[in-house]
mmCIF file of C-alpha atoms in Angstrom:
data_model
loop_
_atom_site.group_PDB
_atom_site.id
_atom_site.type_symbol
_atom_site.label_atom_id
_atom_site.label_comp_id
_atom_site.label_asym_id
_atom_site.label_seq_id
_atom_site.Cartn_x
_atom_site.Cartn_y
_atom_site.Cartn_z
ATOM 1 C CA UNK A 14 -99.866 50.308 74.153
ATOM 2 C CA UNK A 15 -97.629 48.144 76.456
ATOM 3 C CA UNK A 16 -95.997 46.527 73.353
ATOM 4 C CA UNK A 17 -95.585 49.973 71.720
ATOM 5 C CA UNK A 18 -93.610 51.530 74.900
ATOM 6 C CA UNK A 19 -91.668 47.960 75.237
ATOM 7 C CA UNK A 20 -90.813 48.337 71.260
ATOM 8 C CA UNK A 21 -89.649 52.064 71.932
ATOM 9 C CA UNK A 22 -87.377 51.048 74.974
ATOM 10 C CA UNK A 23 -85.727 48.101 72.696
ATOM 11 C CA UNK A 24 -84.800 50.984 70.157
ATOM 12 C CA UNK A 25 -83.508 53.379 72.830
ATOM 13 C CA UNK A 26 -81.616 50.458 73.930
ATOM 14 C CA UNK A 27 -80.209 49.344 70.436
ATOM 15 C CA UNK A 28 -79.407 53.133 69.231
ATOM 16 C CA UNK A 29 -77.497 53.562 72.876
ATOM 17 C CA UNK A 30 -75.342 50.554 72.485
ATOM 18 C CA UNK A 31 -74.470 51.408 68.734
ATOM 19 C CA UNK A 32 -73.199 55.002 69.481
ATOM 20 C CA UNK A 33 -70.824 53.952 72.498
ATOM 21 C CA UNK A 34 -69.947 51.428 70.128
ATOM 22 C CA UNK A 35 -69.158 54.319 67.388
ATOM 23 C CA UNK A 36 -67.127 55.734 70.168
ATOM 24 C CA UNK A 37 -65.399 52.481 70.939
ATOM 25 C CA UNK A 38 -64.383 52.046 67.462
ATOM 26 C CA UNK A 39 -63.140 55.848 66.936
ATOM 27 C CA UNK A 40 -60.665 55.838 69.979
ATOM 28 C CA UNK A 41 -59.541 52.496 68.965
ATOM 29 C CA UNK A 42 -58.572 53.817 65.371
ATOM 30 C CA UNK A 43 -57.466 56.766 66.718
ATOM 31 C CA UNK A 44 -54.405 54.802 69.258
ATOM 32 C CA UNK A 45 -53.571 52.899 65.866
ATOM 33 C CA UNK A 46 -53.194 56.119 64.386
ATOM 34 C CA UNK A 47 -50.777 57.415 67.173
ATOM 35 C CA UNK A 48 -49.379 54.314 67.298
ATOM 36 C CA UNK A 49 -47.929 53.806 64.501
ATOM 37 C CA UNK A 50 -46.881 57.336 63.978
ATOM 38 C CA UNK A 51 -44.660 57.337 66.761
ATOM 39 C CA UNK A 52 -41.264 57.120 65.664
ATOM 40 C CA UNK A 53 -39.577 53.728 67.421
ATOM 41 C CA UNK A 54 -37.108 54.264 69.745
ATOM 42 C CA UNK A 55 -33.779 53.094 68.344
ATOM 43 C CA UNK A 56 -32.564 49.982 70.525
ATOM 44 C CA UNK A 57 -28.947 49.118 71.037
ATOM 45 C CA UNK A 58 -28.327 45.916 69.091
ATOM 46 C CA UNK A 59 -25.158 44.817 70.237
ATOM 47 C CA UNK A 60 -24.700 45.393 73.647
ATOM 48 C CA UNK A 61 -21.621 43.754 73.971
ATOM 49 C CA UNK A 62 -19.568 45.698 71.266
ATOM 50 C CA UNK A 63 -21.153 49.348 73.040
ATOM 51 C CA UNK A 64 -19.490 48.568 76.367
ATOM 52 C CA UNK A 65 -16.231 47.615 75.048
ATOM 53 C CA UNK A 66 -16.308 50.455 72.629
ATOM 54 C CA UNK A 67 -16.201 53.076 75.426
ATOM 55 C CA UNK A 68 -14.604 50.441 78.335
ATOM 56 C CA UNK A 69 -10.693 50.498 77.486
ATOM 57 C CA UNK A 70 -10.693 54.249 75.920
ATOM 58 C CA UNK A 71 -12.557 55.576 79.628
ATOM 59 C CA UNK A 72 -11.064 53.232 81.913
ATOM 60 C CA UNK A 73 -7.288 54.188 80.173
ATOM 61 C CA UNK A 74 -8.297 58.069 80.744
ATOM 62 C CA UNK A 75 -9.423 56.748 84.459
ATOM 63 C CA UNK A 76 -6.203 54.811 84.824
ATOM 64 C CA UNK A 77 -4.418 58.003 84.085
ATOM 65 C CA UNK A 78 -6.238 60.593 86.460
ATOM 66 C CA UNK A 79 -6.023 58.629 89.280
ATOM 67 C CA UNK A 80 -3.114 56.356 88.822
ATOM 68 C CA UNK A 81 -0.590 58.504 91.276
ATOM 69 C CA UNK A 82 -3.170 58.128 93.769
ATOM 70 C CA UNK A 83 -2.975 54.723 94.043
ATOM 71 C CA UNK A 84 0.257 53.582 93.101
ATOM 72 C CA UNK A 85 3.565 54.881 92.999
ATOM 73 C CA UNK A 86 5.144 53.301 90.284
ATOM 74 C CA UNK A 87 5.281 55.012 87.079
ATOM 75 C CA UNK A 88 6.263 51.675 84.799
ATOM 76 C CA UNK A 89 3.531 49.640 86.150
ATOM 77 C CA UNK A 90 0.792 52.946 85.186
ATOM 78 C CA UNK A 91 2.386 53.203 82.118
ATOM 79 C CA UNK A 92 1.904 49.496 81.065
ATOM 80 C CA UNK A 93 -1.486 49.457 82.290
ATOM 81 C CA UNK A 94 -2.509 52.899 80.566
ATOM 82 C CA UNK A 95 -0.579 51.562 77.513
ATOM 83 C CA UNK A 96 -2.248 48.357 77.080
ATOM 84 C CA UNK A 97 -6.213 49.282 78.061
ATOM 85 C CA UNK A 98 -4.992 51.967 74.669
ATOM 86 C CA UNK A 99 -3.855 49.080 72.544
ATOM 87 C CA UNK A 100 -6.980 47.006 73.331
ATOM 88 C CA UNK A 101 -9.025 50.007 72.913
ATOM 89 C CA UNK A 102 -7.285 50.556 69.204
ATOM 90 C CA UNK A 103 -7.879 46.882 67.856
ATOM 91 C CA UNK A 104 -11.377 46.514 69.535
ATOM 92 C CA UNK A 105 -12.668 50.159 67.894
ATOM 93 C CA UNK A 106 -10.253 48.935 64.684
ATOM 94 C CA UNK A 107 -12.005 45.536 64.264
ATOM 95 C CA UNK A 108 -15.006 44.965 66.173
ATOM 96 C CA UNK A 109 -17.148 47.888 67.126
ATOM 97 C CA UNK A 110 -16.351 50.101 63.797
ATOM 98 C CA UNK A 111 -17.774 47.226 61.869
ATOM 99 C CA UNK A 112 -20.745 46.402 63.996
ATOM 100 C CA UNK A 113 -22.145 49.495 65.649
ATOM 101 C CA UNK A 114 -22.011 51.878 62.069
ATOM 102 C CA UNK A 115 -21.029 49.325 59.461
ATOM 103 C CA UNK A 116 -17.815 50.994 58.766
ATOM 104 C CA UNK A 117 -13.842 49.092 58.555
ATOM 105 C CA UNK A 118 -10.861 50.502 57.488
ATOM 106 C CA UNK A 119 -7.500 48.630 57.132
ATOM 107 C CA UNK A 120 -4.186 47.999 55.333
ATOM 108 C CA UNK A 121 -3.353 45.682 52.793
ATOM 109 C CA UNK A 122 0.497 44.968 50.895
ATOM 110 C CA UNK A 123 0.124 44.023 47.511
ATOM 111 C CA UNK A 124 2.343 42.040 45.206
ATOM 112 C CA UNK A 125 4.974 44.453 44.427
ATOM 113 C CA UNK A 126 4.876 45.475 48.444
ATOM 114 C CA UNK A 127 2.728 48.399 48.096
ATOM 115 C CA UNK A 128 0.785 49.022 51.381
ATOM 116 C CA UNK A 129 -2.258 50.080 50.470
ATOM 117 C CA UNK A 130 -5.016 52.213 53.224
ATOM 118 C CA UNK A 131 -8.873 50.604 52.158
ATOM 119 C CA UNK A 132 -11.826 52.759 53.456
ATOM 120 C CA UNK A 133 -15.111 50.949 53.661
ATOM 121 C CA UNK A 134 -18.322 51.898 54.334
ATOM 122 C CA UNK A 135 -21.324 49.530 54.336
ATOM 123 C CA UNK A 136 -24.348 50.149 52.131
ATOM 124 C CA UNK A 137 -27.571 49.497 53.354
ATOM 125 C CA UNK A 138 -30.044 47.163 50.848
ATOM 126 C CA UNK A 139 -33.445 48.499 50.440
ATOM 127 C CA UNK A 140 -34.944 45.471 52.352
ATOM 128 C CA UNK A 141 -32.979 46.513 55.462
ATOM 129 C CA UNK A 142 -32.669 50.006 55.520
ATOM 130 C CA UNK A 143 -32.717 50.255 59.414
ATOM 131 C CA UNK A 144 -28.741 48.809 59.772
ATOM 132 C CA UNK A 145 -27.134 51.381 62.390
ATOM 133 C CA UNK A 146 -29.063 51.643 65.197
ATOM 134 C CA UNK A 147 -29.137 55.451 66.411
ATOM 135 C CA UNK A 148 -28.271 54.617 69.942
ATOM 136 C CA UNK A 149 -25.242 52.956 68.988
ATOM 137 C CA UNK A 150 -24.471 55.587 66.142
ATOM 138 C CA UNK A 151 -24.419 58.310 69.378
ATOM 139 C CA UNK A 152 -22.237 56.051 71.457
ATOM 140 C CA UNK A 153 -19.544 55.131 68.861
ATOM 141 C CA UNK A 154 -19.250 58.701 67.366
ATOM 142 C CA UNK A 155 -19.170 60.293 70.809
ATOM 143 C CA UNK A 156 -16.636 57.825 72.220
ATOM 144 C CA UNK A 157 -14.596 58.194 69.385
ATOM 145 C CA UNK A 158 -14.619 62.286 69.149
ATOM 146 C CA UNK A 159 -14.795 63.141 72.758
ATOM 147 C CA UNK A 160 -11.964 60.917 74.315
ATOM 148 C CA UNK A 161 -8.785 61.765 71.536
ATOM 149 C CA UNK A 162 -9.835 65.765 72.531
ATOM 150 C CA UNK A 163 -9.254 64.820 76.132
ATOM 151 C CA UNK A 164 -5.949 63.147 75.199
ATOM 152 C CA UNK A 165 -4.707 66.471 73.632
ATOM 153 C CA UNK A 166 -6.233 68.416 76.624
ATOM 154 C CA UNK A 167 -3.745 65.812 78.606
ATOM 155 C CA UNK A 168 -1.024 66.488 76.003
ATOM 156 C CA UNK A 169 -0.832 70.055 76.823
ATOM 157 C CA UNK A 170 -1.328 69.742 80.380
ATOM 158 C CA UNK A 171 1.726 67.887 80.882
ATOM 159 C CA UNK A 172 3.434 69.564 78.397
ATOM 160 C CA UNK A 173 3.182 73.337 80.596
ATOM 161 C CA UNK A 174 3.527 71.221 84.099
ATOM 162 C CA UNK A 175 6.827 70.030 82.514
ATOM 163 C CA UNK A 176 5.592 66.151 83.259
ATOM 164 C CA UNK A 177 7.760 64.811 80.657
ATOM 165 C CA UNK A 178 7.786 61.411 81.720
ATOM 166 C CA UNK A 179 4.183 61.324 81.103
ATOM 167 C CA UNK A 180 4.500 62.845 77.587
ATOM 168 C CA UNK A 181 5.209 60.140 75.979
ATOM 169 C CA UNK A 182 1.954 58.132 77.554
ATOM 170 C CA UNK A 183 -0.081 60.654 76.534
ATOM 171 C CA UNK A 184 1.161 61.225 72.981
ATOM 172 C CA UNK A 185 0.473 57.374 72.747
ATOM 173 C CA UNK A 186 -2.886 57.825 73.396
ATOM 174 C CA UNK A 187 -3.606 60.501 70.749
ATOM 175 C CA UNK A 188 -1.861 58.496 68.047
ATOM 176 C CA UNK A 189 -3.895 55.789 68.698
ATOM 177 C CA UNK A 190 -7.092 57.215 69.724
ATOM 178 C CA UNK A 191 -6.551 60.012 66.884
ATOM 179 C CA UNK A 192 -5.953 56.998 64.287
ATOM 180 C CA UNK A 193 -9.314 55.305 64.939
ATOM 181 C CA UNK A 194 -10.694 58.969 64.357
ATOM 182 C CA UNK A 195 -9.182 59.651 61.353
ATOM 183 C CA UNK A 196 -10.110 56.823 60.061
ATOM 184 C CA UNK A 197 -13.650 56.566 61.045
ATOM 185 C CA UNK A 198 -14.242 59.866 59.551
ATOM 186 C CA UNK A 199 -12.541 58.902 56.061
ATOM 187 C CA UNK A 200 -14.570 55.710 55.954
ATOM 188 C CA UNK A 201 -17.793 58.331 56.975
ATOM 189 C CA UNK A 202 -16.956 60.773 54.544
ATOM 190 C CA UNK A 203 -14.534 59.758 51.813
ATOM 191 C CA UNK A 204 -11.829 59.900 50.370
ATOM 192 C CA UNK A 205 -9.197 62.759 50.786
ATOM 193 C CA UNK A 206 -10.700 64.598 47.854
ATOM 194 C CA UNK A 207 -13.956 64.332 48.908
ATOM 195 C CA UNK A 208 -12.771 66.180 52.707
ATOM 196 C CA UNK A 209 -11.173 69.302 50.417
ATOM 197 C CA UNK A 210 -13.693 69.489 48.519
ATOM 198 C CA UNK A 211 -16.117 69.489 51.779
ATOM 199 C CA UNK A 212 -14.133 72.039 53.281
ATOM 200 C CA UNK A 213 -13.445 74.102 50.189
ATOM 201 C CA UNK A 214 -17.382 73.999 49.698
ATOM 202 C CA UNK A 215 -17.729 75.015 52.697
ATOM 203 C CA UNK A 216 -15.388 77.967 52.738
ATOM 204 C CA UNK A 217 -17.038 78.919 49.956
ATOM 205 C CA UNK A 218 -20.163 79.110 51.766
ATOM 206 C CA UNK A 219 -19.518 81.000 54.584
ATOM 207 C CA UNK A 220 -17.286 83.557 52.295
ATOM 208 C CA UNK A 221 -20.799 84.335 50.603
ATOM 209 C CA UNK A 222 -22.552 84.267 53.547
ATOM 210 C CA UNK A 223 -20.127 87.504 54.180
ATOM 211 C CA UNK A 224 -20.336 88.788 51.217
ATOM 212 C CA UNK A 225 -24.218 89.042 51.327
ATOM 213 C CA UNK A 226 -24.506 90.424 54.612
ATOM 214 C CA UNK A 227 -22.016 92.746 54.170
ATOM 215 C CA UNK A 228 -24.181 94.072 50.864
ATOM 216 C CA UNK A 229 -27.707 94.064 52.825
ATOM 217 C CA UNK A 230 -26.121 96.084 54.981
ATOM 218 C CA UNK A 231 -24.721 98.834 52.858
#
């Protein structure tokens, strides 16, 4: 009899450690599971190139806010407002294009002394399919839309205060800034053709759109 109950507490025992170790296993599979079907937040691979991308373009819009605050010469804003642009325009031109979205556009002459405009966008090989980080895809994009609007916004301002010695500054700045933009989005999108086609399409779209409604409705 004593062997019997010490047999039956052994089994107890045994069948008590295997299901908490069923229930070890399960939650363990189960944090793989979420694990891995979490989406990875997209890291920012080149620090460097994300600063500068958005340092000239800000600190020029800065420069230009608060310049009459702290200075009182309008050549020595000027310069400074003029060459954080033209750093800004060779650094979003060359560098951060190229490296934070895989995109470059430039000019070549050719042998009869054609200039020609060249549009490139880099394709991403199946083995590395994860080129463009999404952080830095945000920060060049927003950079580069939200800072030429602000330069128009500045454009008209001083255009209706009748600042006309700061036209000229500003206007600067657009070209420039508006440049990069342009582009940017003709490396992103295509070539001319492909942009009235887009927007014809897209006409088109919103005309039947109309058209449809209007119908239901009658």
């Amino acid at each position: 009899m004593l062997m019997r109950k010490i047999y039956q507490k052994d089994l107890k025992r045994q069948e008590t450690q295997d299901s908490n170790d069923d229930i070890e296993d399960v939650s363990l599979f189960d944090a793989e599971e979420e694990t891995t079907s979490r989406p990875k937040k997209s890291k920012i691979r080149h620090p460097v190139a994300s600063f500068f991308h958005l340092f000239f373009r800000v600190s020029a819009i800065i420069v230009y806010l608060l310049c009459e605050l702290f200075s009182s010469s309008f050549i020595a804003c000027m310069v400074t407002i003029i060459l954080l642009l033209s750093c800004d325009f060779w650094a979003v031109k060359n560098v951060t294009g190229r490296l934070m979205v895989g995109l470059r556009w430039w000019n070549h002459i050719d042998e009869d002394g054609k200039s020609h405009w060249v549009f490139e966008s880099r394709k991403a090989s199946p083995q590395d399919s994860k080129t463009v980080s999404e952080a830095e895809s945000r920060i060049f994009w927003l950079g580069l839309i939200a800072c030429p609007v602000l330069w128009v916004i500045f454009a008209f301002s001083a255009l209706f205060s009748f600042r006309v010695k700061w036209l000229a500054v500003v206007i600067m700045g657009v070209v420039l800034q508006g440049a990069n933009l342009y582009g940017y989005i003709r490396c992103k999108v295509g070539s001319r053709k492909d942009l009235t086609s887009m927007a014809t399409s897209y006409l088109g779209k919103q005309f039947l759109r109309q058209t449809t409604g209007d119908d239901q409705t009658s």
